[in-house]
Tab-separated table of C-alpha atoms in Angstrom:
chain	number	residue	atom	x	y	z
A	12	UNK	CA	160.360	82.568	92.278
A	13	UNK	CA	157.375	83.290	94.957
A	14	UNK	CA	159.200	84.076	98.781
A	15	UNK	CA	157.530	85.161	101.271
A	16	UNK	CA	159.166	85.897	104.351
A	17	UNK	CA	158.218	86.670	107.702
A	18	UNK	CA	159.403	88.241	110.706
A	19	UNK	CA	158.627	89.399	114.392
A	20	UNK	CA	157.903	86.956	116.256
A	21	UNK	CA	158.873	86.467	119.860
A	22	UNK	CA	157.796	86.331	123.244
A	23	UNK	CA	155.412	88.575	124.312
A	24	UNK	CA	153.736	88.595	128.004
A	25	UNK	CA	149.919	88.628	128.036
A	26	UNK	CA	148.766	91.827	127.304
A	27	UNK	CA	151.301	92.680	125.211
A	28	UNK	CA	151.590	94.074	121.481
A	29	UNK	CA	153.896	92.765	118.333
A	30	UNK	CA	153.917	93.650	114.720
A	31	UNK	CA	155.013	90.981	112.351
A	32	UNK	CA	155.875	91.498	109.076
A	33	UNK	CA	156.097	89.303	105.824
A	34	UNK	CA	157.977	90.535	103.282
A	35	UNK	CA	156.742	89.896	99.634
A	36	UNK	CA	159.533	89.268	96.103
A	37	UNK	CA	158.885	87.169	93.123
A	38	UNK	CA	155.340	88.832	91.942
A	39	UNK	CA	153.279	91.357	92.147
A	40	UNK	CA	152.650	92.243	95.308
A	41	UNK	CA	149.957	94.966	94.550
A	42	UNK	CA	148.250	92.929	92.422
A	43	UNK	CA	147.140	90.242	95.182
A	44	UNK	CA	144.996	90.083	98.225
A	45	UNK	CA	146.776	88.757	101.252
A	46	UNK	CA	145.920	86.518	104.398
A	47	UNK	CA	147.345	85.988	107.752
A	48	UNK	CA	146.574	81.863	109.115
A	49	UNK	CA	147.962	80.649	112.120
A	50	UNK	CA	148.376	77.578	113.841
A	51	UNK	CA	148.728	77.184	117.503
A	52	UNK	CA	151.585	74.189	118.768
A	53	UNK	CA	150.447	70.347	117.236
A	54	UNK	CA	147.377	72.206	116.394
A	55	UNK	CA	144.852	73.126	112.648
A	56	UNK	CA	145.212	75.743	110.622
A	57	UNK	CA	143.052	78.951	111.248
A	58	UNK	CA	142.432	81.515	109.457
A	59	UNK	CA	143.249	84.953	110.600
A	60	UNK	CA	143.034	88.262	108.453
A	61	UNK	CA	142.512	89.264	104.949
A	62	UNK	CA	143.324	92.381	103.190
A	63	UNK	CA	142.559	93.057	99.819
A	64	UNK	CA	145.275	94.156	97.433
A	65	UNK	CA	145.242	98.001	97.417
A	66	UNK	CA	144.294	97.575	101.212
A	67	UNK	CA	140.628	99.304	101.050
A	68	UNK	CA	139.504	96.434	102.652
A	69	UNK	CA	140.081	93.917	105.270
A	70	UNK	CA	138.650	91.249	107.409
A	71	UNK	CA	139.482	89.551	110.629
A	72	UNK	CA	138.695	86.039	112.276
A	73	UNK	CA	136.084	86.952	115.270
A	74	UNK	CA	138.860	85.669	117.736
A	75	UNK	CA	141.059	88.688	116.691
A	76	UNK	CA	138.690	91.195	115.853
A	77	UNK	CA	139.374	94.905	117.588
A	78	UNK	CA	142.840	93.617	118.809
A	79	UNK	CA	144.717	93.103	115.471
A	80	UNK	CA	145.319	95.055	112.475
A	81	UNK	CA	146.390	94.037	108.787
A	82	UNK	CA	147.935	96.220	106.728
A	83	UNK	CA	149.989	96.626	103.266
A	84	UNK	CA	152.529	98.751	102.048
A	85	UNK	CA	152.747	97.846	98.648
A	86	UNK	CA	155.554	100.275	97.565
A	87	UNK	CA	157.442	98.287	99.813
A	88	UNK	CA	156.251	94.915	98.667
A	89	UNK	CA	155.490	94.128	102.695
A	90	UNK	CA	151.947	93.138	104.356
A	91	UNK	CA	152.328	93.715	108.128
A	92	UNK	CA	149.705	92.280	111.285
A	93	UNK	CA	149.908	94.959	114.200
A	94	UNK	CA	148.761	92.466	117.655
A	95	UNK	CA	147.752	94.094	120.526
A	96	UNK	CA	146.409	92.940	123.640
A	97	UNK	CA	147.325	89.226	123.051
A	98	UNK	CA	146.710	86.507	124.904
A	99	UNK	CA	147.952	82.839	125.899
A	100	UNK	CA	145.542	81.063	123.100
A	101	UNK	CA	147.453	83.800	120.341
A	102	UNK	CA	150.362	81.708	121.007
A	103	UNK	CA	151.078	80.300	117.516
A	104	UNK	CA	153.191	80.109	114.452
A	105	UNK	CA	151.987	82.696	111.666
A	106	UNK	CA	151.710	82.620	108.432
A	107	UNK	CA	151.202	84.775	105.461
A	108	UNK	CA	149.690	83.158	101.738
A	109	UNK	CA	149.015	85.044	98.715
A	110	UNK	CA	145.792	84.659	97.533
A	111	UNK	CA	144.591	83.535	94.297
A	112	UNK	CA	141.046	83.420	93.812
A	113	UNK	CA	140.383	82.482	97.355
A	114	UNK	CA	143.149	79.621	97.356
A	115	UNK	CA	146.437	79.734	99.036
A	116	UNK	CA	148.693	79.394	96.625
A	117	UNK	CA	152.071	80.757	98.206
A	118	UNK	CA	153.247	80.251	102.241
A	119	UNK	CA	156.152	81.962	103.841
A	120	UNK	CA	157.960	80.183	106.306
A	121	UNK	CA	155.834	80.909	109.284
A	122	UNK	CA	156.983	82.956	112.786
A	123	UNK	CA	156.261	82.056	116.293
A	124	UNK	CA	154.491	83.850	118.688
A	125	UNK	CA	154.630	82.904	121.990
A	126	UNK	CA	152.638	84.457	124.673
A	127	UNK	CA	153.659	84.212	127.876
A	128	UNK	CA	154.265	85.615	131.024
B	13	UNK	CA	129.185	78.962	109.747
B	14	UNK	CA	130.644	76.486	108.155
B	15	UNK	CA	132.182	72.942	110.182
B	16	UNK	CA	134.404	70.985	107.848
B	17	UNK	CA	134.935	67.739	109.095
B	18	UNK	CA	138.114	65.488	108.217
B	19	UNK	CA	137.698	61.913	108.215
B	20	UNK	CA	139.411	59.595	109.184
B	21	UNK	CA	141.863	60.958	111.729
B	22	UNK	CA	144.214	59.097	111.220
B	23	UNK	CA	145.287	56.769	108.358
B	24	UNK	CA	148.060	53.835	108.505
B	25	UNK	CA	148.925	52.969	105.308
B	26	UNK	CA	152.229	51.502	102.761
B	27	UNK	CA	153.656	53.067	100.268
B	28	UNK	CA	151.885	51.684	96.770
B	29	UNK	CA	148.902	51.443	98.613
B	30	UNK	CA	145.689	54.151	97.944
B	31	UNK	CA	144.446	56.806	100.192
B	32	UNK	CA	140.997	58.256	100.118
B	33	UNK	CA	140.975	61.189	102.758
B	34	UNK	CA	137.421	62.662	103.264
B	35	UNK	CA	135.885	66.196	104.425
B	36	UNK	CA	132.593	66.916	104.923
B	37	UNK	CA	130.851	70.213	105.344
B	38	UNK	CA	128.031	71.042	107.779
B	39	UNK	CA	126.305	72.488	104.929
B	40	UNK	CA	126.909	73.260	100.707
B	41	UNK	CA	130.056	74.701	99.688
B	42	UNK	CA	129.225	74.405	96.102
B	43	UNK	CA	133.265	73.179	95.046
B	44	UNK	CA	134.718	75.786	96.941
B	45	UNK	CA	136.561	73.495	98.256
B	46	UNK	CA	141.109	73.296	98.207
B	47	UNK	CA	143.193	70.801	99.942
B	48	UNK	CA	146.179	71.570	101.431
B	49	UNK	CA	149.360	69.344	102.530
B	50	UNK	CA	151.713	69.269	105.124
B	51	UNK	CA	154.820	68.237	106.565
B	52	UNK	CA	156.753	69.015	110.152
B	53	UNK	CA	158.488	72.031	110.675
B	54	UNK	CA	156.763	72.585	106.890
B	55	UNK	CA	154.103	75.873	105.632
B	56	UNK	CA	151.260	73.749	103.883
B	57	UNK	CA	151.068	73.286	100.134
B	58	UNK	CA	147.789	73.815	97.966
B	59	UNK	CA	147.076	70.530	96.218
B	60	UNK	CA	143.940	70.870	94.395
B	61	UNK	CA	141.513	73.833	94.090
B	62	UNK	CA	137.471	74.369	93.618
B	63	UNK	CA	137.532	70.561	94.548
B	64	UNK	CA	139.352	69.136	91.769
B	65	UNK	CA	141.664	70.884	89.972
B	66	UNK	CA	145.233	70.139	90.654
B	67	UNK	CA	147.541	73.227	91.760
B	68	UNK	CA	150.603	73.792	89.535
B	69	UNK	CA	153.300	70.884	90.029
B	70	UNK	CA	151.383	69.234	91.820
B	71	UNK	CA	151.703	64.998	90.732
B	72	UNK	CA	148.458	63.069	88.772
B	73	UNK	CA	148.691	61.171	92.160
B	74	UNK	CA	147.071	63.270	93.630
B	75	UNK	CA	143.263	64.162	92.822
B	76	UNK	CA	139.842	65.799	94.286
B	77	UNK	CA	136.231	65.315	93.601
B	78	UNK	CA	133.081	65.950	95.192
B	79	UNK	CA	130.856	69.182	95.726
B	80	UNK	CA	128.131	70.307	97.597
B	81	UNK	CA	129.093	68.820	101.348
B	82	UNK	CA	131.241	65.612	100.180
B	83	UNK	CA	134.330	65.597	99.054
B	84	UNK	CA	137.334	62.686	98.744
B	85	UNK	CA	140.901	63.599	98.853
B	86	UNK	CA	142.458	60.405	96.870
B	87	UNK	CA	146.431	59.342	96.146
B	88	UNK	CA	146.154	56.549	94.320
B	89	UNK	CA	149.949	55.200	94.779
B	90	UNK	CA	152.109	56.417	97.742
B	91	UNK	CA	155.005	57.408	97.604
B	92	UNK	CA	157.317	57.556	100.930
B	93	UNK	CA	157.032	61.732	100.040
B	94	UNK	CA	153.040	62.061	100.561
B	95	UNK	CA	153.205	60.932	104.100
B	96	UNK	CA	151.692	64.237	106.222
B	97	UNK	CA	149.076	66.106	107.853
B	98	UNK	CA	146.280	67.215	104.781
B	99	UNK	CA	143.802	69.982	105.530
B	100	UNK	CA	140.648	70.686	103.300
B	101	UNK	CA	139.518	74.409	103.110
B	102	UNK	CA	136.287	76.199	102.398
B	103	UNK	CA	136.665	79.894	101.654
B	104	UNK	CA	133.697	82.516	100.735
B	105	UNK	CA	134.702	86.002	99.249
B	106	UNK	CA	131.899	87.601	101.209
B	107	UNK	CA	131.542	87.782	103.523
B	108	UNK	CA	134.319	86.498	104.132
B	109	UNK	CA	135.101	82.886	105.966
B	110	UNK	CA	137.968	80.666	105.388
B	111	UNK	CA	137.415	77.113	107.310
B	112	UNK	CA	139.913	74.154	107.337
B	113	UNK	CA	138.893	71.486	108.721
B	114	UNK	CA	141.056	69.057	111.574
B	115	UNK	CA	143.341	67.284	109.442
B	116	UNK	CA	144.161	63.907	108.345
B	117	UNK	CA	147.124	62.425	109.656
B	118	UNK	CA	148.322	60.163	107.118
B	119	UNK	CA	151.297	57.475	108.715
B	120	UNK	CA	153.520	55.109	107.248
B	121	UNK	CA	152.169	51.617	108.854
């Protein structure tokens, strides 16, 4: 069975950095390019970060871009998203999805960021 | 860049009764199209895929057509399980973009 499972959320104050992490069990993890989508409180979905499955390359929503960081560590089965300098509108629950041809086809749970000072 | 737009809003409807949930895009997606469902406190589910193929385990309730900038979301019977948000998608592999659109409420009237 497919879990994903995140972790590190929290309240941060604007400004602020958090890593989060989702960690990956039921396939293989090296074999699949990851995403990061989050979705702000009563709000869409919206798409985040990419990173593709040995981690060469990666790709980030403009509204993140030069303030957070996807990465992999596939020997640990765990993709990780390194925010820094966040701000009020980062304040949402995050996701990680495996990606299968460009389709979502696995969620964890989700974790909450909340921004605030 | 690509707008998706979910229509209608909102949808009041029975269980039995069909739902036809539509997205349009701003410009051709070709079927690169998936939509997604779900429920409070819930991650979403993938439904269907490239516009209408059904993901795995997902019920023949459930199906997609369309391409190009149309496309119908339709449940032909509900059951009291299918009531949610549902999101369509568009996603390019490069460069990269990865659109939902609004959502569709859909309510038990």
């Amino acid at each position: 069975e497919v879990q994903l499972v995140e972790s590190g959320g929290g309240l941060v104050q604007p400004g602020g950095s958090l890593r989060l992490s989702c960690a990956a069990s039921g396939f293989t993890f090296s074999s699949y390019w990851m995403h990061w989508v989050r979705q702000a409180p009563g709000k869409g979905l919206v798409w985040v970060s990419r990173i593709k499955n040995d981690g060469s390359s990666t790709s980030y929503a403009d509204s993140v871009k030069g303030r957070f960081t996807i990465s992999r560590d596939n020997a640990k089965n765990t993709l990780y998203l390194q925010m820094n300098s966040l701000r009020g509108e980062d304040t949402a629950v995050y996701y990680c999805a495996r990606d299968l041809y460009g389709d979502y086809v696995d969620w964890g749970q989700g974790t909450l960021v909340t921004v605030s000072s | 860049e690509i707008v998706l737009t979910q229509s209608p809003a909102t949808l009041s409807l029975s269980p039995g009764e069909r739902a036809t949930l539509s997205c349009r895009a701003s410009q051709s997606v070709s079927s690169y199209l998936a939509w997604y469902q779900q429920k409070p406190g819930q991650a979403p589910r993938l439904l269907i895929y490239d516009a209408s193929n059904r993901a795995t385990g997902i019920p023949a309730r459930f199906s997609g057509s369309g391409s190009g900038t149309d496309f119908t979301l339709t449940i032909s019977s509900l059951e009291p399980e299918d009531f949610a948000v549902y999101y369509c998608q568009y996603r390019s592999n490069w460069p990269p973009e990865y659109t939902f659109g609004q959502g569709t409420k859909l309510e038990i009237k």
